[in-house]
Amino acid sequence: MKPAAFDYRRPATVDEVVALLAEHGDEAKVLAGGQSLVPAMNFRLAQPRILIDLQDVAGLDHLEESAGALRIGAMCRQRQVERSPLVAERTPLLAAAMPSIAHPQIRNRGTFGGSLAHADPASELPAVLAALGGRLRVRRQSAEEWVAVDDFFVSLFTTALGSDGLLLEVEVPFQEAASGWAFEEFSRRHGDYALVGVAVVLGFAGARCRHARIALFSVGEGPVRARRAEELLQAGSWEDADAATATLQRAASTAAQEDIEPPGDIHASADYRRHLAEVLTGRTLRRAAERAGRSL
């Protein structure tokens, strides 16, 4: 297949990009790594009249630490994030999830921001960012703003960027040294889109779970926070390392699968995805608790 005809632009500055987006709106698409957009164009699922290539725009490919957080530029390659000692040290959940994204050839070209802006509900990065509580810096011609991750993903392949917003960078808070975390997904083959995946971060203060963030993917129109499960974990006592916490884990896993409405398709039924969500949530909670020095 070949894409429909389009006009190709290769601006050199962010100002030029946002001006083009403001001028052309929904008729324009931004090209970052191209690992999702180009196949969609080849199958004519996407038919932009204007293609805006970011390859020459400077200042969008950084990966650095600043004020207790990682700052990752939208054009930072996924492979760079995967191999970064800084990411492994400061946000081990993110480091653990990166190898699950497609294949090395894809990660060599795919960009961190491109995956988030594409907002595929089966994508790992939106859920990992939701579990870590990150935020995203968005530039428009009229203004610039930081958008919390919980407000960024709107619906299927739709984000707060709209038609005129450009994602500049992502801020990912450092994980606390004593926090527990875990990531797991299930797919038919390594590199395939996950049928279900879960990312978990747990933080403790004494016998209480001070904060819990559980994000599932491939079960809805975007990353799905298991909020009722989070509330159960935060409300319960972790004093007893055996019976009480095991009961807490089971209740949270059940709540996670009860509160989702996953799609059914040729790859998996909705009921099967609910079952996977319960099983994977239980596994990730146990591993996260163990990493935090707790037992489940």
PDB file of N, CA and C in Angstrom, residues 133-172:
ATOM      1  N   GLY A 133       2.808   8.777  37.719  1.00  0.00           N
ATOM      2  CA  GLY A 133       2.288  10.110  38.019  1.00  0.00           C
ATOM      3  C   GLY A 133       3.021  11.229  37.324  1.00  0.00           C
ATOM      4  N   GLY A 134       3.377  11.036  36.064  1.00  0.00           N
ATOM      5  CA  GLY A 134       4.106  12.051  35.327  1.00  0.00           C
ATOM      6  C   GLY A 134       3.221  13.174  34.812  1.00  0.00           C
ATOM      7  N   ARG A 135       3.868  14.140  34.173  1.00  0.00           N
ATOM      8  CA  ARG A 135       3.140  15.213  33.510  1.00  0.00           C
ATOM      9  C   ARG A 135       3.839  15.560  32.201  1.00  0.00           C
ATOM     10  N   LEU A 136       3.119  16.230  31.300  1.00  0.00           N
ATOM     11  CA  LEU A 136       3.597  16.458  29.947  1.00  0.00           C
ATOM     12  C   LEU A 136       3.535  17.944  29.607  1.00  0.00           C
ATOM     13  N   ARG A 137       4.595  18.457  28.987  1.00  0.00           N
ATOM     14  CA  ARG A 137       4.647  19.863  28.598  1.00  0.00           C
ATOM     15  C   ARG A 137       4.177  20.013  27.165  1.00  0.00           C
ATOM     16  N   VAL A 138       3.138  20.808  26.983  1.00  0.00           N
ATOM     17  CA  VAL A 138       2.480  20.967  25.690  1.00  0.00           C
ATOM     18  C   VAL A 138       2.604  22.415  25.228  1.00  0.00           C
ATOM     19  N   ARG A 139       2.965  22.600  23.981  1.00  0.00           N
ATOM     20  CA  ARG A 139       3.105  23.943  23.410  1.00  0.00           C
ATOM     21  C   ARG A 139       2.067  24.144  22.315  1.00  0.00           C
ATOM     22  N   ARG A 140       1.404  25.282  22.374  1.00  0.00           N
ATOM     23  CA  ARG A 140       0.529  25.741  21.303  1.00  0.00           C
ATOM     24  C   ARG A 140       1.029  27.106  20.857  1.00  0.00           C
ATOM     25  N   GLN A 141       0.488  27.604  19.777  1.00  0.00           N
ATOM     26  CA  GLN A 141       0.918  28.912  19.306  1.00  0.00           C
ATOM     27  C   GLN A 141       0.560  29.993  20.318  1.00  0.00           C
ATOM     28  N   SER A 142      -0.545  29.788  21.034  1.00  0.00           N
ATOM     29  CA  SER A 142      -1.034  30.804  21.972  1.00  0.00           C
ATOM     30  C   SER A 142      -0.445  30.689  23.367  1.00  0.00           C
ATOM     31  N   ALA A 143       0.010  29.492  23.765  1.00  0.00           N
ATOM     32  CA  ALA A 143       0.449  29.303  25.148  1.00  0.00           C
ATOM     33  C   ALA A 143       1.201  27.991  25.299  1.00  0.00           C
ATOM     34  N   GLU A 144       1.777  27.826  26.493  1.00  0.00           N
ATOM     35  CA  GLU A 144       2.454  26.585  26.856  1.00  0.00           C
ATOM     36  C   GLU A 144       1.946  26.161  28.220  1.00  0.00           C
ATOM     37  N   GLU A 145       1.772  24.859  28.446  1.00  0.00           N
ATOM     38  CA  GLU A 145       1.234  24.395  29.716  1.00  0.00           C
ATOM     39  C   GLU A 145       1.742  22.996  30.043  1.00  0.00           C
ATOM     40  N   TRP A 146       1.713  22.690  31.347  1.00  0.00           N
ATOM     41  CA  TRP A 146       1.972  21.338  31.803  1.00  0.00           C
ATOM     42  C   TRP A 146       0.633  20.636  32.018  1.00  0.00           C
ATOM     43  N   VAL A 147       0.502  19.413  31.522  1.00  0.00           N
ATOM     44  CA  VAL A 147      -0.735  18.643  31.640  1.00  0.00           C
ATOM     45  C   VAL A 147      -0.445  17.376  32.441  1.00  0.00           C
ATOM     46  N   ALA A 148      -1.196  17.154  33.518  1.00  0.00           N
ATOM     47  CA  ALA A 148      -1.039  15.936  34.314  1.00  0.00           C
ATOM     48  C   ALA A 148      -1.407  14.724  33.474  1.00  0.00           C
ATOM     49  N   VAL A 149      -0.729  13.620  33.721  1.00  0.00           N
ATOM     50  CA  VAL A 149      -0.953  12.431  32.901  1.00  0.00           C
ATOM     51  C   VAL A 149      -2.417  11.982  32.955  1.00  0.00           C
ATOM     52  N   ASP A 150      -3.067  12.138  34.104  1.00  0.00           N
ATOM     53  CA  ASP A 150      -4.466  11.704  34.220  1.00  0.00           C
ATOM     54  C   ASP A 150      -5.409  12.550  33.369  1.00  0.00           C
ATOM     55  N   ASP A 151      -4.959  13.734  32.955  1.00  0.00           N
ATOM     56  CA  ASP A 151      -5.781  14.601  32.110  1.00  0.00           C
ATOM     57  C   ASP A 151      -5.364  14.558  30.642  1.00  0.00           C
ATOM     58  N   PHE A 152      -4.250  13.898  30.361  1.00  0.00           N
ATOM     59  CA  PHE A 152      -3.704  13.938  29.001  1.00  0.00           C
ATOM     60  C   PHE A 152      -4.422  12.984  28.048  1.00  0.00           C
ATOM     61  N   PHE A 153      -4.710  11.768  28.509  1.00  0.00           N
ATOM     62  CA  PHE A 153      -5.332  10.763  27.643  1.00  0.00           C
ATOM     63  C   PHE A 153      -6.848  10.895  27.741  1.00  0.00           C
ATOM     64  N   VAL A 154      -7.469  11.246  26.627  1.00  0.00           N
ATOM     65  CA  VAL A 154      -8.891  11.590  26.602  1.00  0.00           C
ATOM     66  C   VAL A 154      -9.753  10.387  26.236  1.00  0.00           C
ATOM     67  N   SER A 155      -9.429   9.726  25.143  1.00  0.00           N
ATOM     68  CA  SER A 155     -10.169   8.556  24.681  1.00  0.00           C
ATOM     69  C   SER A 155      -9.312   7.833  23.650  1.00  0.00           C
ATOM     70  N   LEU A 156      -9.916   6.965  22.880  1.00  0.00           N
ATOM     71  CA  LEU A 156      -9.186   6.132  21.923  1.00  0.00           C
ATOM     72  C   LEU A 156      -8.375   7.003  20.957  1.00  0.00           C
ATOM     73  N   PHE A 157      -7.051   6.868  20.988  1.00  0.00           N
ATOM     74  CA  PHE A 157      -6.129   7.605  20.111  1.00  0.00           C
ATOM     75  C   PHE A 157      -6.347   9.121  20.189  1.00  0.00           C
ATOM     76  N   THR A 158      -6.827   9.593  21.313  1.00  0.00           N
ATOM     77  CA  THR A 158      -7.126  11.021  21.467  1.00  0.00           C
ATOM     78  C   THR A 158      -6.512  11.536  22.763  1.00  0.00           C
ATOM     79  N   THR A 159      -5.828  12.680  22.664  1.00  0.00           N
ATOM     80  CA  THR A 159      -5.181  13.262  23.832  1.00  0.00           C
ATOM     81  C   THR A 159      -5.536  14.733  23.967  1.00  0.00           C
ATOM     82  N   ALA A 160      -5.038  15.335  25.024  1.00  0.00           N
ATOM     83  CA  ALA A 160      -5.255  16.759  25.260  1.00  0.00           C
ATOM     84  C   ALA A 160      -4.492  17.637  24.274  1.00  0.00           C
ATOM     85  N   LEU A 161      -3.665  17.045  23.425  1.00  0.00           N
ATOM     86  CA  LEU A 161      -2.957  17.831  22.413  1.00  0.00           C
ATOM     87  C   LEU A 161      -3.919  18.482  21.429  1.00  0.00           C
ATOM     88  N   GLY A 162      -5.027  17.805  21.148  1.00  0.00           N
ATOM     89  CA  GLY A 162      -5.951  18.327  20.148  1.00  0.00           C
ATOM     90  C   GLY A 162      -5.273  18.408  18.791  1.00  0.00           C
ATOM     91  N   SER A 163      -5.715  19.334  17.964  1.00  0.00           N
ATOM     92  CA  SER A 163      -5.150  19.469  16.622  1.00  0.00           C
ATOM     93  C   SER A 163      -4.034  20.493  16.526  1.00  0.00           C
ATOM     94  N   ASP A 164      -3.849  21.286  17.609  1.00  0.00           N
ATOM     95  CA  ASP A 164      -2.865  22.372  17.526  1.00  0.00           C
ATOM     96  C   ASP A 164      -1.766  22.280  18.572  1.00  0.00           C
ATOM     97  N   GLY A 165      -1.725  21.204  19.357  1.00  0.00           N
ATOM     98  CA  GLY A 165      -0.738  21.083  20.418  1.00  0.00           C
ATOM     99  C   GLY A 165       0.445  20.227  20.012  1.00  0.00           C
ATOM    100  N   LEU A 166       1.631  20.604  20.476  1.00  0.00           N
ATOM    101  CA  LEU A 166       2.858  19.844  20.240  1.00  0.00           C
ATOM    102  C   LEU A 166       3.425  19.411  21.584  1.00  0.00           C
ATOM    103  N   LEU A 167       3.680  18.124  21.754  1.00  0.00           N
ATOM    104  CA  LEU A 167       4.294  17.616  22.969  1.00  0.00           C
ATOM    105  C   LEU A 167       5.791  17.919  22.937  1.00  0.00           C
ATOM    106  N   LEU A 168       6.281  18.641  23.947  1.00  0.00           N
ATOM    107  CA  LEU A 168       7.688  19.028  23.997  1.00  0.00           C
ATOM    108  C   LEU A 168       8.523  18.056  24.826  1.00  0.00           C
ATOM    109  N   GLU A 169       8.023  17.727  26.013  1.00  0.00           N
ATOM    110  CA  GLU A 169       8.779  16.843  26.895  1.00  0.00           C
ATOM    111  C   GLU A 169       7.864  16.250  27.951  1.00  0.00           C
ATOM    112  N   VAL A 170       8.408  15.264  28.653  1.00  0.00           N
ATOM    113  CA  VAL A 170       7.670  14.571  29.707  1.00  0.00           C
ATOM    114  C   VAL A 170       8.489  14.628  30.987  1.00  0.00           C
ATOM    115  N   GLU A 171       7.820  14.914  32.087  1.00  0.00           N
ATOM    116  CA  GLU A 171       8.476  14.905  33.394  1.00  0.00           C
ATOM    117  C   GLU A 171       8.010  13.671  34.161  1.00  0.00           C
ATOM    118  N   VAL A 172       8.973  12.848  34.589  1.00  0.00           N
ATOM    119  CA  VAL A 172       8.673  11.614  35.309  1.00  0.00           C
ATOM    120  C   VAL A 172       9.297  11.696  36.692  1.00  0.00           C
TER     121      VAL A 172
END
